[in-house]
JSON list of C-alpha atoms in Angstrom, two decimals:
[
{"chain": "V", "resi": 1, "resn": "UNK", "atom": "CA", "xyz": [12.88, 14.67, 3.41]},
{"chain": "V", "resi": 2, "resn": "UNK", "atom": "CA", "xyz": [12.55, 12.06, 0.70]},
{"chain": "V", "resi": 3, "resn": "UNK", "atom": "CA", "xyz": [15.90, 10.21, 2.38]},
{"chain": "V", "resi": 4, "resn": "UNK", "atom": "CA", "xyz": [13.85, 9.27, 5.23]},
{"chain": "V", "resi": 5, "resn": "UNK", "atom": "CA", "xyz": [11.59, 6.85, 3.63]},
{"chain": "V", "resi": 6, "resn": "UNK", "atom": "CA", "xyz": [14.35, 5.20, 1.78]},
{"chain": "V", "resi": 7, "resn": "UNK", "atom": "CA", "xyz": [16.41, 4.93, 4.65]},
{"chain": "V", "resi": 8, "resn": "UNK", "atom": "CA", "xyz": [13.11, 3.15, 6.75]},
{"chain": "V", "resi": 9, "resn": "UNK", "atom": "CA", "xyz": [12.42, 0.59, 3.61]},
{"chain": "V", "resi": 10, "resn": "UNK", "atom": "CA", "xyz": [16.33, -0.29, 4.14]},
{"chain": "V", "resi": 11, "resn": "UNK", "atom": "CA", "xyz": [16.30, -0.22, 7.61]},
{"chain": "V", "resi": 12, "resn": "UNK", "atom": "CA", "xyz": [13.21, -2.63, 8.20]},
{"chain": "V", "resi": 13, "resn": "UNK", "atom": "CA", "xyz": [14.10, -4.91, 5.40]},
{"chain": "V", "resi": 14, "resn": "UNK", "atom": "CA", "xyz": [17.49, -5.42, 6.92]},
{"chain": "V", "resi": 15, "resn": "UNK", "atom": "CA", "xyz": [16.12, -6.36, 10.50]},
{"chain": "V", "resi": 16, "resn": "UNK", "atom": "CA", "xyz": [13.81, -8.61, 8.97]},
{"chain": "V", "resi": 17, "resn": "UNK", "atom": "CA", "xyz": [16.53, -10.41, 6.57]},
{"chain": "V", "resi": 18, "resn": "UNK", "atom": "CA", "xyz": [18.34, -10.56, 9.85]},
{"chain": "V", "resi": 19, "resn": "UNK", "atom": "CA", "xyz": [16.15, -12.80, 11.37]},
{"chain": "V", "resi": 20, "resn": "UNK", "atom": "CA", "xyz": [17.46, -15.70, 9.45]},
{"chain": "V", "resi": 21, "resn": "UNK", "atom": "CA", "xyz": [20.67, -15.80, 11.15]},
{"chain": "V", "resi": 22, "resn": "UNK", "atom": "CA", "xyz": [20.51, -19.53, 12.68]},
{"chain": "V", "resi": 23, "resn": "UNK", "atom": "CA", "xyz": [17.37, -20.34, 10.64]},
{"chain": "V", "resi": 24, "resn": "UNK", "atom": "CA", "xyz": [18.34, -20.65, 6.93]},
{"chain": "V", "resi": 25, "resn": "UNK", "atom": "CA", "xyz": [17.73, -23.40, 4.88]},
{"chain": "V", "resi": 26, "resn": "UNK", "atom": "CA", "xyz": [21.05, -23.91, 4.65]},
{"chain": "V", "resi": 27, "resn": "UNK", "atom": "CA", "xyz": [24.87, -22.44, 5.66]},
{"chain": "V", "resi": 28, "resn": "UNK", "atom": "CA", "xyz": [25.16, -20.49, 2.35]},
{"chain": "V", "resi": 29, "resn": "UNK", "atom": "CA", "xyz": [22.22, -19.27, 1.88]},
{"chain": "V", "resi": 30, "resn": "UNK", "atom": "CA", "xyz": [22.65, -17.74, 5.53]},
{"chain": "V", "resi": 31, "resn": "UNK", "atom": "CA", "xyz": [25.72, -16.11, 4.55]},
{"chain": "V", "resi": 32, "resn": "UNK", "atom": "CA", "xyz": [23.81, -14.70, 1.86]},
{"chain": "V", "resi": 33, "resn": "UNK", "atom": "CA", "xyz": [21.11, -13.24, 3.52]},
{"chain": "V", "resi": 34, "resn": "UNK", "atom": "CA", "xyz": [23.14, -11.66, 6.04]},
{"chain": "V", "resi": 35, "resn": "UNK", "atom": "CA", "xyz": [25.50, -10.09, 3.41]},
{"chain": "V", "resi": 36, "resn": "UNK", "atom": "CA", "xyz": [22.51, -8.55, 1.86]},
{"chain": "V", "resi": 37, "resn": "UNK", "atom": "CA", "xyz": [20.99, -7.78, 5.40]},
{"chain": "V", "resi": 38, "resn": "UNK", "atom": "CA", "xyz": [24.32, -5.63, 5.65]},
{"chain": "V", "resi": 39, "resn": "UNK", "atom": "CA", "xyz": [23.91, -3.91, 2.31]},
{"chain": "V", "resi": 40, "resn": "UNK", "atom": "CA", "xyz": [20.68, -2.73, 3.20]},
{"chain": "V", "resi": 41, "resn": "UNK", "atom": "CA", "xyz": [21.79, -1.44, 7.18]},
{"chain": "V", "resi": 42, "resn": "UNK", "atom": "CA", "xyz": [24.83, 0.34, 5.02]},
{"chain": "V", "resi": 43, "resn": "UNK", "atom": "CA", "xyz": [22.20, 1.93, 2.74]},
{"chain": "V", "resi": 44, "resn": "UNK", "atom": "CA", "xyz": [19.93, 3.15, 5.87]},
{"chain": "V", "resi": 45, "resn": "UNK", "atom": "CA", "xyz": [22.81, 4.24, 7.93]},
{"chain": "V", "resi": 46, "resn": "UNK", "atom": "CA", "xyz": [23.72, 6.32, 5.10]},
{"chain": "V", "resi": 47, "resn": "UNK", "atom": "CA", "xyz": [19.88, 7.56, 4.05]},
{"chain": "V", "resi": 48, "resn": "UNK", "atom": "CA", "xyz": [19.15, 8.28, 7.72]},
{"chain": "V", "resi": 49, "resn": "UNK", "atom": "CA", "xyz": [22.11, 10.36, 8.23]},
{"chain": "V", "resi": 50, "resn": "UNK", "atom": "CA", "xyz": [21.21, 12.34, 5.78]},
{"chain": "V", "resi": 51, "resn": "UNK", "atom": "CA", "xyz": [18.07, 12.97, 7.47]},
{"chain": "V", "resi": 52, "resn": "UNK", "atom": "CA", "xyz": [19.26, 13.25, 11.24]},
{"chain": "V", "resi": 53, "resn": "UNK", "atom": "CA", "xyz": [20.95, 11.26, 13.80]},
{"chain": "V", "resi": 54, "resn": "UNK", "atom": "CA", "xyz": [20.54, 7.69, 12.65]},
{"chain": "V", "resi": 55, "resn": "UNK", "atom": "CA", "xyz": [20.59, 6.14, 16.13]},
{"chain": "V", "resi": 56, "resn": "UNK", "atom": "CA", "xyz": [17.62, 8.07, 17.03]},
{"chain": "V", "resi": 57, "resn": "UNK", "atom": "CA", "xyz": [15.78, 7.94, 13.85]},
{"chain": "V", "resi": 58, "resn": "UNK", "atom": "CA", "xyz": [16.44, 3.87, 14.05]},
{"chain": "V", "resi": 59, "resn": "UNK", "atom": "CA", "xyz": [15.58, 3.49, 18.09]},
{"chain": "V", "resi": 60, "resn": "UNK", "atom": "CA", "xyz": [13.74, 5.90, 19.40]},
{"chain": "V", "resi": 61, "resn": "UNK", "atom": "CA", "xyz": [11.00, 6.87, 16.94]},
{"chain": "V", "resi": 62, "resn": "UNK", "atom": "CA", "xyz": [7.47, 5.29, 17.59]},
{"chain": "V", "resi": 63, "resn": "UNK", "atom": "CA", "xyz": [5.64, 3.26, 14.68]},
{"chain": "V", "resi": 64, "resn": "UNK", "atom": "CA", "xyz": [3.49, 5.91, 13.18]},
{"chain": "V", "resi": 65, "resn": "UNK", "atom": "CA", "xyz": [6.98, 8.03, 12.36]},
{"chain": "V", "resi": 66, "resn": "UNK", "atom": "CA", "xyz": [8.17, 5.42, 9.99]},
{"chain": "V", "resi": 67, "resn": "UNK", "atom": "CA", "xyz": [7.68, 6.10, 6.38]},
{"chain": "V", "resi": 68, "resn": "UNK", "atom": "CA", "xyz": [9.13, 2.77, 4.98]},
{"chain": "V", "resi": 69, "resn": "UNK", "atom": "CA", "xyz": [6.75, 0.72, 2.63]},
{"chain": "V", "resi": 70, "resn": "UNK", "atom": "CA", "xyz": [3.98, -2.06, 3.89]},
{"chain": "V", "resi": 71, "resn": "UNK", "atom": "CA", "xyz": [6.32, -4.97, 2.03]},
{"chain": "V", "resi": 72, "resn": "UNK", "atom": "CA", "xyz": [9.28, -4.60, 3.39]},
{"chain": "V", "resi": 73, "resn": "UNK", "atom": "CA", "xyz": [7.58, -5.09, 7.14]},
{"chain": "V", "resi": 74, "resn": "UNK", "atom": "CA", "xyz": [6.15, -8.04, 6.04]},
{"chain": "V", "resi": 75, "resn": "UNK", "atom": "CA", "xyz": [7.22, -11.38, 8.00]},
{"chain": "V", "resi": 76, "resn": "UNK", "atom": "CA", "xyz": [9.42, -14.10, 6.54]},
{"chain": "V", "resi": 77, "resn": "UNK", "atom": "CA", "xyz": [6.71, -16.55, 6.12]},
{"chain": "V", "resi": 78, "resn": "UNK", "atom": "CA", "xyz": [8.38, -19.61, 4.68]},
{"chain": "V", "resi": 79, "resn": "UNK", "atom": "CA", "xyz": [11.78, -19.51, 2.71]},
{"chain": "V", "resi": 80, "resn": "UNK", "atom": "CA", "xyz": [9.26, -18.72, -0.54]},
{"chain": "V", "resi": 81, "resn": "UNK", "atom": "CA", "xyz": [7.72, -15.49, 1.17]},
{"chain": "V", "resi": 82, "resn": "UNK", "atom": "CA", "xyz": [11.19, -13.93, 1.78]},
{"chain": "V", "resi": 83, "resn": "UNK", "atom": "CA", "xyz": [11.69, -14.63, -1.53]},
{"chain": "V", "resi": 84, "resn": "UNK", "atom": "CA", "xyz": [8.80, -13.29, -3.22]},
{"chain": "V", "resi": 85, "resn": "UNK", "atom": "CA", "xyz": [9.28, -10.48, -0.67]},
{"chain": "V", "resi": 86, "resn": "UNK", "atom": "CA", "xyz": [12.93, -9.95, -2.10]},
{"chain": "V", "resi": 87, "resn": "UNK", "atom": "CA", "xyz": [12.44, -10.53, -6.30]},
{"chain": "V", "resi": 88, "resn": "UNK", "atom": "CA", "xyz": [9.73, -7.32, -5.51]},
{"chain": "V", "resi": 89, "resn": "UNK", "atom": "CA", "xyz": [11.55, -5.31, -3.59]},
{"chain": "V", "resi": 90, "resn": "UNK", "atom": "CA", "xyz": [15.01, -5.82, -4.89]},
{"chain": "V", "resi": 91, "resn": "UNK", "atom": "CA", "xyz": [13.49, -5.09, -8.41]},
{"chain": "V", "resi": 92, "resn": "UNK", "atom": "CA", "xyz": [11.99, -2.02, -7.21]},
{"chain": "V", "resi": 93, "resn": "UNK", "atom": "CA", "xyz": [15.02, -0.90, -5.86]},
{"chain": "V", "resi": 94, "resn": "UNK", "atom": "CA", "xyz": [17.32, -1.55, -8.51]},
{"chain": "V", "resi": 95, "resn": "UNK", "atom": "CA", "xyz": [15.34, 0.39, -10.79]},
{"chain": "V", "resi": 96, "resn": "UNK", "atom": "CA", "xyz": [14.68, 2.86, -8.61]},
{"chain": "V", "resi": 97, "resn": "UNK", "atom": "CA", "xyz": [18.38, 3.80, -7.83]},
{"chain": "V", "resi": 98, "resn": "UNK", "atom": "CA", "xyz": [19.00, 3.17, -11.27]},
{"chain": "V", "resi": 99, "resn": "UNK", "atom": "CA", "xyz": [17.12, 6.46, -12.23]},
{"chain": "V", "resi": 100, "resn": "UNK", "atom": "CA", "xyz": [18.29, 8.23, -8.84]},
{"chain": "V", "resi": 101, "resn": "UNK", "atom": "CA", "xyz": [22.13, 7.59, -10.01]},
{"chain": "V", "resi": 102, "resn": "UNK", "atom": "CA", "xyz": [22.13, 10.44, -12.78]},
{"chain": "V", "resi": 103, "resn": "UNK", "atom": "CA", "xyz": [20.34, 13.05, -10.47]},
{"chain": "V", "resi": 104, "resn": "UNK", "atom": "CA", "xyz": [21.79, 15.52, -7.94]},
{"chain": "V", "resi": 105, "resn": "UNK", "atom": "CA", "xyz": [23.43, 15.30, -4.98]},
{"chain": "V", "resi": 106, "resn": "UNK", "atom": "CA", "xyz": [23.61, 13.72, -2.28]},
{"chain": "V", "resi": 107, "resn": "UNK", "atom": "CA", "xyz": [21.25, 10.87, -3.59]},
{"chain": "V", "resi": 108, "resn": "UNK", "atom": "CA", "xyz": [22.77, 10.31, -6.79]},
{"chain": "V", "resi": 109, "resn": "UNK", "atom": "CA", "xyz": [26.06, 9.29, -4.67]},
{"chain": "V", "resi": 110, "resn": "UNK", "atom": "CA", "xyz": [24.91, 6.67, -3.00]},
{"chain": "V", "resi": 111, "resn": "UNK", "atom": "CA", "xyz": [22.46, 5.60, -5.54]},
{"chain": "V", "resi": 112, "resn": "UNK", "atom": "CA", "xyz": [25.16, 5.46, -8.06]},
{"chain": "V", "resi": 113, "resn": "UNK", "atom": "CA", "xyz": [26.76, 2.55, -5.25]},
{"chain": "V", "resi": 114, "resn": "UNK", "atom": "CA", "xyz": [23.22, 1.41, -4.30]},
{"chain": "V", "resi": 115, "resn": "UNK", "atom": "CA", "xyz": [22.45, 0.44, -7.63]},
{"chain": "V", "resi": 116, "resn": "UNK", "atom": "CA", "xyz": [25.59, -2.72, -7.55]},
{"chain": "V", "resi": 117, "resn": "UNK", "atom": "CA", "xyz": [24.27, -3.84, -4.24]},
{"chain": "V", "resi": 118, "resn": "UNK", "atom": "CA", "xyz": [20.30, -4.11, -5.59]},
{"chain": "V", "resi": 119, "resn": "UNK", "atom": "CA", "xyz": [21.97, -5.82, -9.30]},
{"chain": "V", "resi": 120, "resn": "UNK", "atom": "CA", "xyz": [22.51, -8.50, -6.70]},
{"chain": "V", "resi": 121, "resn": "UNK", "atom": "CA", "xyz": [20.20, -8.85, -4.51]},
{"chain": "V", "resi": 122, "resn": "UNK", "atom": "CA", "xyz": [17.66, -8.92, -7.34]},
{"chain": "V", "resi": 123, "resn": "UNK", "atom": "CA", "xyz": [19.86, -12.09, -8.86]},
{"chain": "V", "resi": 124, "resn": "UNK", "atom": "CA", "xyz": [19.83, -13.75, -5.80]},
{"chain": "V", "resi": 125, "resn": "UNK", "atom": "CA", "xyz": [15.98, -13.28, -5.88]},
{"chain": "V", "resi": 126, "resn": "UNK", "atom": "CA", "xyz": [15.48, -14.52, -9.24]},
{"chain": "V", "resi": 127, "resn": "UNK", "atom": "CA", "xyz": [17.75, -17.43, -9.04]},
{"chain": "V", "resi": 128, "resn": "UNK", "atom": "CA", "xyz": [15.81, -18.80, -6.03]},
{"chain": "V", "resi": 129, "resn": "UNK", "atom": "CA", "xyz": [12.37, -18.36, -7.85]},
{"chain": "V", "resi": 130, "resn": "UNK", "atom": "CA", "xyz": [13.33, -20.14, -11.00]},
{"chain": "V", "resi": 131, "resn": "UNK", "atom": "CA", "xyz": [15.01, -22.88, -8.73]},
{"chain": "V", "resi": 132, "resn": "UNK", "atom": "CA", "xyz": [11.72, -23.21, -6.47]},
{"chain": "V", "resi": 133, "resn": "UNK", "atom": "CA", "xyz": [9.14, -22.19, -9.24]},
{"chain": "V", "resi": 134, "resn": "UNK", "atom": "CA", "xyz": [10.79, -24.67, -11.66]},
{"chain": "V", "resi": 135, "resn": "UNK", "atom": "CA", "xyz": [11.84, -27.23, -8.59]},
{"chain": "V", "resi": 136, "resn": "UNK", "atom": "CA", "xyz": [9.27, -29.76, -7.02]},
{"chain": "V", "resi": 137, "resn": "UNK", "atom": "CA", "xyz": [5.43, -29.66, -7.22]},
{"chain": "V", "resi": 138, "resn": "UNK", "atom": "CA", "xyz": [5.82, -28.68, -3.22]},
{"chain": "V", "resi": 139, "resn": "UNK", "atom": "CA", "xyz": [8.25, -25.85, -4.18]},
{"chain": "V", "resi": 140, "resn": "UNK", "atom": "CA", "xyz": [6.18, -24.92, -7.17]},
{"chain": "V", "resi": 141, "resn": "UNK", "atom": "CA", "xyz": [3.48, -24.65, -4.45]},
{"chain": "V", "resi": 142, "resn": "UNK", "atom": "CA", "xyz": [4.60, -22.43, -1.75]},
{"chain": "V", "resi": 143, "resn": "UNK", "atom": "CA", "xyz": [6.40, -19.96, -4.20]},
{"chain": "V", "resi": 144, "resn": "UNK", "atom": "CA", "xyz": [3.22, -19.41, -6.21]},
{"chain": "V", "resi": 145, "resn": "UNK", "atom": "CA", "xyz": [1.53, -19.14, -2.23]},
{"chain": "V", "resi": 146, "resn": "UNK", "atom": "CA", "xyz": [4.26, -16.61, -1.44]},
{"chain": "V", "resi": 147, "resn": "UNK", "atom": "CA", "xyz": [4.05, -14.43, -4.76]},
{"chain": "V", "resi": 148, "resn": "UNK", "atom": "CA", "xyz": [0.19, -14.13, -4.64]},
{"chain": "V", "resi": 149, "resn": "UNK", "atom": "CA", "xyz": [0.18, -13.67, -0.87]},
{"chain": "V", "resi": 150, "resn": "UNK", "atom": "CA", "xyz": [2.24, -10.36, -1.33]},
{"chain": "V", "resi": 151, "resn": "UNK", "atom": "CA", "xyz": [1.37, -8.95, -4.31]},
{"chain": "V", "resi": 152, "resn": "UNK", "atom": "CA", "xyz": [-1.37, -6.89, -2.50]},
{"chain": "V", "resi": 153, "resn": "UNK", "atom": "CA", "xyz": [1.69, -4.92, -1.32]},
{"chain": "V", "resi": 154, "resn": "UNK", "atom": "CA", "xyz": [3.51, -3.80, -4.50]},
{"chain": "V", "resi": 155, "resn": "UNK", "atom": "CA", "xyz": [1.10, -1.26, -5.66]},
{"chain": "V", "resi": 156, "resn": "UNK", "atom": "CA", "xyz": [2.38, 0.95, -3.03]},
{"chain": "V", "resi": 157, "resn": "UNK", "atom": "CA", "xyz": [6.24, 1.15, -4.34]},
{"chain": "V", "resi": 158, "resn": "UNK", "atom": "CA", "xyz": [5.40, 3.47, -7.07]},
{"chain": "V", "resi": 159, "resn": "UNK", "atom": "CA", "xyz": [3.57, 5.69, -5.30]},
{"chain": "V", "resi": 160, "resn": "UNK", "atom": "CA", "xyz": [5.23, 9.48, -5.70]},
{"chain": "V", "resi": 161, "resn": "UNK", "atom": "CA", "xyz": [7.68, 10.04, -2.68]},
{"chain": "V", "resi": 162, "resn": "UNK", "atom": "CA", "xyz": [7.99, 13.83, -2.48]},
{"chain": "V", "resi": 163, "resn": "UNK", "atom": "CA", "xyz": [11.53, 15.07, -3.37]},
{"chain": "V", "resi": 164, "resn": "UNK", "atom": "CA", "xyz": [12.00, 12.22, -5.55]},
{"chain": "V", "resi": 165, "resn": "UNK", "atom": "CA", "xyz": [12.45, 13.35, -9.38]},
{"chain": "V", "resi": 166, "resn": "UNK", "atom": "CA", "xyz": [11.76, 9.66, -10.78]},
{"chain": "V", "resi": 167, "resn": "UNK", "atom": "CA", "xyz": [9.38, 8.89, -13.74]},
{"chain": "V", "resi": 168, "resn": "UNK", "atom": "CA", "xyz": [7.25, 7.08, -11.58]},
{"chain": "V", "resi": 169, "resn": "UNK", "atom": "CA", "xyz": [5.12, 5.26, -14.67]},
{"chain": "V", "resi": 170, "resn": "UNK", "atom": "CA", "xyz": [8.34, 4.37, -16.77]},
{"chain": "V", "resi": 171, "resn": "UNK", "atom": "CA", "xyz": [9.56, 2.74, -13.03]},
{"chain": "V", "resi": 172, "resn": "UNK", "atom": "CA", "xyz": [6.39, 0.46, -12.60]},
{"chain": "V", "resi": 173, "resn": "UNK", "atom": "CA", "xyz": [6.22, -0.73, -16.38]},
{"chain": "V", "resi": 174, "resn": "UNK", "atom": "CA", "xyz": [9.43, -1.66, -16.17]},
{"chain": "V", "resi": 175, "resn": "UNK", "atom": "CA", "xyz": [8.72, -3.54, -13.21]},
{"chain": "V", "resi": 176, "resn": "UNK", "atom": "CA", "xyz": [6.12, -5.15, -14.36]},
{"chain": "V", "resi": 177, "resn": "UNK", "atom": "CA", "xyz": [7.93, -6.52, -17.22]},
{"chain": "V", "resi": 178, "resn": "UNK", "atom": "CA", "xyz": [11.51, -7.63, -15.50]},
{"chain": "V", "resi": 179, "resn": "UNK", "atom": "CA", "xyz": [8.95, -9.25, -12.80]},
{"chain": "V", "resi": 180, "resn": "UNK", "atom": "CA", "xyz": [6.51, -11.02, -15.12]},
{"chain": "V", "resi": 181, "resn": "UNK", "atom": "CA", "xyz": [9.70, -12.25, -16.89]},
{"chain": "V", "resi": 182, "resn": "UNK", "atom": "CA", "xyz": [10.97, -14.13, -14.11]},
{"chain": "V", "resi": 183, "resn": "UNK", "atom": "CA", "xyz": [8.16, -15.53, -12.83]},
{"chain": "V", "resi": 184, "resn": "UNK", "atom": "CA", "xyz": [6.68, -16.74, -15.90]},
{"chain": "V", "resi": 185, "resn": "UNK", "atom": "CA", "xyz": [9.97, -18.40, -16.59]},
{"chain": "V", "resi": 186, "resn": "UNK", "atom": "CA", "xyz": [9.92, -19.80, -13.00]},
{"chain": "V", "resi": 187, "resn": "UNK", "atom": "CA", "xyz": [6.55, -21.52, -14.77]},
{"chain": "V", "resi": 188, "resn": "UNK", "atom": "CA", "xyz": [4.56, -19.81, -12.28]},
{"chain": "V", "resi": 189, "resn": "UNK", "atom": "CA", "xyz": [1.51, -17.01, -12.45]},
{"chain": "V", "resi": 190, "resn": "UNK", "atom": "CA", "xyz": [1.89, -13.64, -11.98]},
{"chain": "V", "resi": 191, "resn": "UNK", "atom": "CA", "xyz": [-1.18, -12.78, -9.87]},
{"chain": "V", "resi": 192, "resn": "UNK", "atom": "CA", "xyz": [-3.76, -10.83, -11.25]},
{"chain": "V", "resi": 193, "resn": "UNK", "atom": "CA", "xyz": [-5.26, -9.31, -8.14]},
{"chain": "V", "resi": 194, "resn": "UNK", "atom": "CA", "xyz": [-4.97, -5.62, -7.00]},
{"chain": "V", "resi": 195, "resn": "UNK", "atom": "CA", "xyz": [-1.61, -4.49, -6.22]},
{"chain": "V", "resi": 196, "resn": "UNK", "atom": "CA", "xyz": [-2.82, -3.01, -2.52]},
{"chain": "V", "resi": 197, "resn": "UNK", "atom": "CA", "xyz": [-5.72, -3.89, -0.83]},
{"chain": "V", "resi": 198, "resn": "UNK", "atom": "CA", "xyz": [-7.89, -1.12, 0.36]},
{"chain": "V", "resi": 199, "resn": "UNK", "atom": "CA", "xyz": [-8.22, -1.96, 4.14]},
{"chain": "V", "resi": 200, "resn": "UNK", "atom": "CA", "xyz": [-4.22, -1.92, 4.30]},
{"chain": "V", "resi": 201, "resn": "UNK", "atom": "CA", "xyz": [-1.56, -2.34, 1.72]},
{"chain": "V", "resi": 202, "resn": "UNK", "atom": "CA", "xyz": [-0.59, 1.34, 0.51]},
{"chain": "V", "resi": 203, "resn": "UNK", "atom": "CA", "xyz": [0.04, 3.57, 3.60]},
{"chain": "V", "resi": 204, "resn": "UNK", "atom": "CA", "xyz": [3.28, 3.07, 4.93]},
{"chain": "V", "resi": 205, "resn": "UNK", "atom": "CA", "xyz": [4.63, 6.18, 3.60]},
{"chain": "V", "resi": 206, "resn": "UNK", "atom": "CA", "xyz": [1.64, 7.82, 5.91]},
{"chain": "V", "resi": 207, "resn": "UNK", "atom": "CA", "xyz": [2.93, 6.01, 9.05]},
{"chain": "V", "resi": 208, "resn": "UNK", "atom": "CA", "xyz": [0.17, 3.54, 8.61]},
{"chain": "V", "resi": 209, "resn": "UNK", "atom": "CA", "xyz": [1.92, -0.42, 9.29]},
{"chain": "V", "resi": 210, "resn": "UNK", "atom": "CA", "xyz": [0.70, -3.50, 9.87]},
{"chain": "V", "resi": 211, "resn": "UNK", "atom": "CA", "xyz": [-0.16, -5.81, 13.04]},
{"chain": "V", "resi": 212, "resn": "UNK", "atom": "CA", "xyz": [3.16, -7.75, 12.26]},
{"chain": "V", "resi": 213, "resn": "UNK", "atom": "CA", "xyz": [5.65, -3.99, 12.41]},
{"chain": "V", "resi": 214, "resn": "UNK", "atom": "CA", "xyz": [4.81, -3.28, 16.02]},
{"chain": "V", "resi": 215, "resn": "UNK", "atom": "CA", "xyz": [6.73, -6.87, 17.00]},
{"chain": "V", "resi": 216, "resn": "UNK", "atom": "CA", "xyz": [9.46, -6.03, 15.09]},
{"chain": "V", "resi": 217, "resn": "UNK", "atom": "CA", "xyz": [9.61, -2.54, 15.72]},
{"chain": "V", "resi": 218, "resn": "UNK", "atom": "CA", "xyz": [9.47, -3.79, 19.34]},
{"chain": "V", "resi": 219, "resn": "UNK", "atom": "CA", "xyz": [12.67, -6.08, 18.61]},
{"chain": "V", "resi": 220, "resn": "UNK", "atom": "CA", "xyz": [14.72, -3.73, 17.13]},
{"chain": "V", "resi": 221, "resn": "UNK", "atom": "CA", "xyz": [14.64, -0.75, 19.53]},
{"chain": "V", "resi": 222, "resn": "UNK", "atom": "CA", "xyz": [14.37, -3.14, 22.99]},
{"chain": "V", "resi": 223, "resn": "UNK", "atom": "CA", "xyz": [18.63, -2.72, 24.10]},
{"chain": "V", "resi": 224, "resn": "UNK", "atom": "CA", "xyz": [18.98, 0.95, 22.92]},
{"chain": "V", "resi": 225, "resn": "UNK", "atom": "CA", "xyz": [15.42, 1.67, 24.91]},
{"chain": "V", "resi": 226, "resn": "UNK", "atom": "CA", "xyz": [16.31, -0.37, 27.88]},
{"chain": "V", "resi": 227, "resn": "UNK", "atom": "CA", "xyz": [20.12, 0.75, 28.18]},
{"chain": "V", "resi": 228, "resn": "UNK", "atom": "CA", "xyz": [19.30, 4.82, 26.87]},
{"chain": "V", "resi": 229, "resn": "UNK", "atom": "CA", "xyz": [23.41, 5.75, 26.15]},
{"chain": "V", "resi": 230, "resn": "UNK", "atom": "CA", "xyz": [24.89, 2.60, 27.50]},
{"chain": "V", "resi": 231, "resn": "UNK", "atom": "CA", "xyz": [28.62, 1.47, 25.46]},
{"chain": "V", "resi": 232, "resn": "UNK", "atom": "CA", "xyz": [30.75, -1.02, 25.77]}
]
C-alpha cells in the first residue's frame, strides 16, 4: 500500500528531528524542530492508519519491513547535516504532496493539509542554508560538508512508489531547480556526484537501511517492546 512508505519517511524523520530536544543550537530553533518533528508524527500517524494499526506498524515491525527512504534515516551530523537533510527532504515532500492534493481519496485529504506543513518546513530549511551558506567561512564550510555528504541519498526520492499516480520526472526537475536555487544563492555548490551510491543509497523502499537505522530503530521501539500493552 503506497501509504506505508510515506507514513515510514514521516515516521523516521520525526524520531530523528526529535533527537534535538535538549541539544539545539539554540531555544528557538528547538522549538522549531520539535514543531516540525510533530508535523511529521501527525502525518505518519495518519499514513500508517491508513495502512493498519499504527502502534504496531511503528513498534513492533523489524528493520527490513520499513519502506521509508535511506535520507530520512540518516543521523543529525552537525546542525548543517540536519539541514541539508531537511532543504532535500522537505522539498521533496512539498512537491510531492503538492501533486498528491488534486488526486483521489484518501491521499489527496491529507496531502491537501500536508502540503502547508512541508511550505514550512522547506522555509525553515532554506532560511538556515542561506544564513549558514552565506554566514562565516566555518559555516560556509560545514554546510557545503553536509550538502555533498548527502546528496548520494536523493536519487532515491523519485523513484516510482507503486500506487502513487505522480509524474515522477516533472517531480525531480522541479527539484532540481527549487534546490539548485537555494543553494547557489546560499553561494554554495550543488554537488555534482551521483544521486545514490551503488553499494547503498537507493533501497529503502526494498527494506534495505543503513548501519545508523538499526540504533534508531532500536530507540524508538525499546518502551513499547519492553512494556508489550502497558498504560498509564
Amino acid at each position: 500500500m503506497a501509504t506505508l512508505p510515506l507514513g515510514d519517511d514521516a515516521l523516521i524523520l520525526a524520531q530523528r528531528l526529535g533527537e534535538w530536544a535538549g541539544h539545539a543550537p539554540e531555544l528557538e530553533e528547538e522549538v522549531a524542530l520539535a514543531n516540525i518533528a510533530l508535523d511529521l508524527l501527525g502525518q505518519a500517524r495518519t499514513l500508517l492508519t491508513l495502512s493498519g494499526d499504527e502502534d504496531e506498524l511503528a513498534f513492533r515491525r523489524e528493520e527490513r519491513d520499513f519502506r521509508n527512504v535511506q535520507l530520512v534515516e540518516q543521523p543529525n551530523g552537525d546542525f548543517a547535516h540536519t539541514i541539508a537533510r531537511q532543504l532535500y527532504f522537505s522539498t521533496y515532500q512539498e512537491l510531492l504532496y503538492g501533486q498528491l492534493a488534486g488526486g483521489t481519496e484518501p491521499l489527496s485529504a491529507l496531502a491537501a493539509k500536508a502540503v502547508k506543513e512541508c511550505a514550512y518546513h522547506r522555509d525553515h530549511a532554506e532560511q538556515w542554508t542561506l544564513r549558514l551558506g552565506d554566514g562565516t567561512e566555518e559555516s560556509h564550510r560545514r554546510m557545503q560538508t553536509a550538502l555533498d555528504a548527502l546528496w548520494r541519498y536523493t536519487g532515491e526520492l523519485f523513484r516510482p512508489v507503486e500506487g502513487l499516480d505522480v509524474a515522477w520526472d516533472t517531480l525531480e526537475d522541479t527539484w532540481r531547480t527549487s534546490v539548485t536555487g537555494i543553494v547557489t544563492q546560499a553561494t554554495l555548490t550543488v554537488p555534482k556526484g551521483p544521486q545514490a551510491a551503488p553499494w547503498a543509497a537507493g533501497a529503502g523502499r526494498q527494506g534495505v537501511h543503513t548501519e545508523p537505522f538499526g540504533r534508531l530503530l532500536a530507540e524508538m521501539q525499546h518502551l513499547h517492546r519492553s512494556h508489550p500493552g502497558a498504560s498509564w
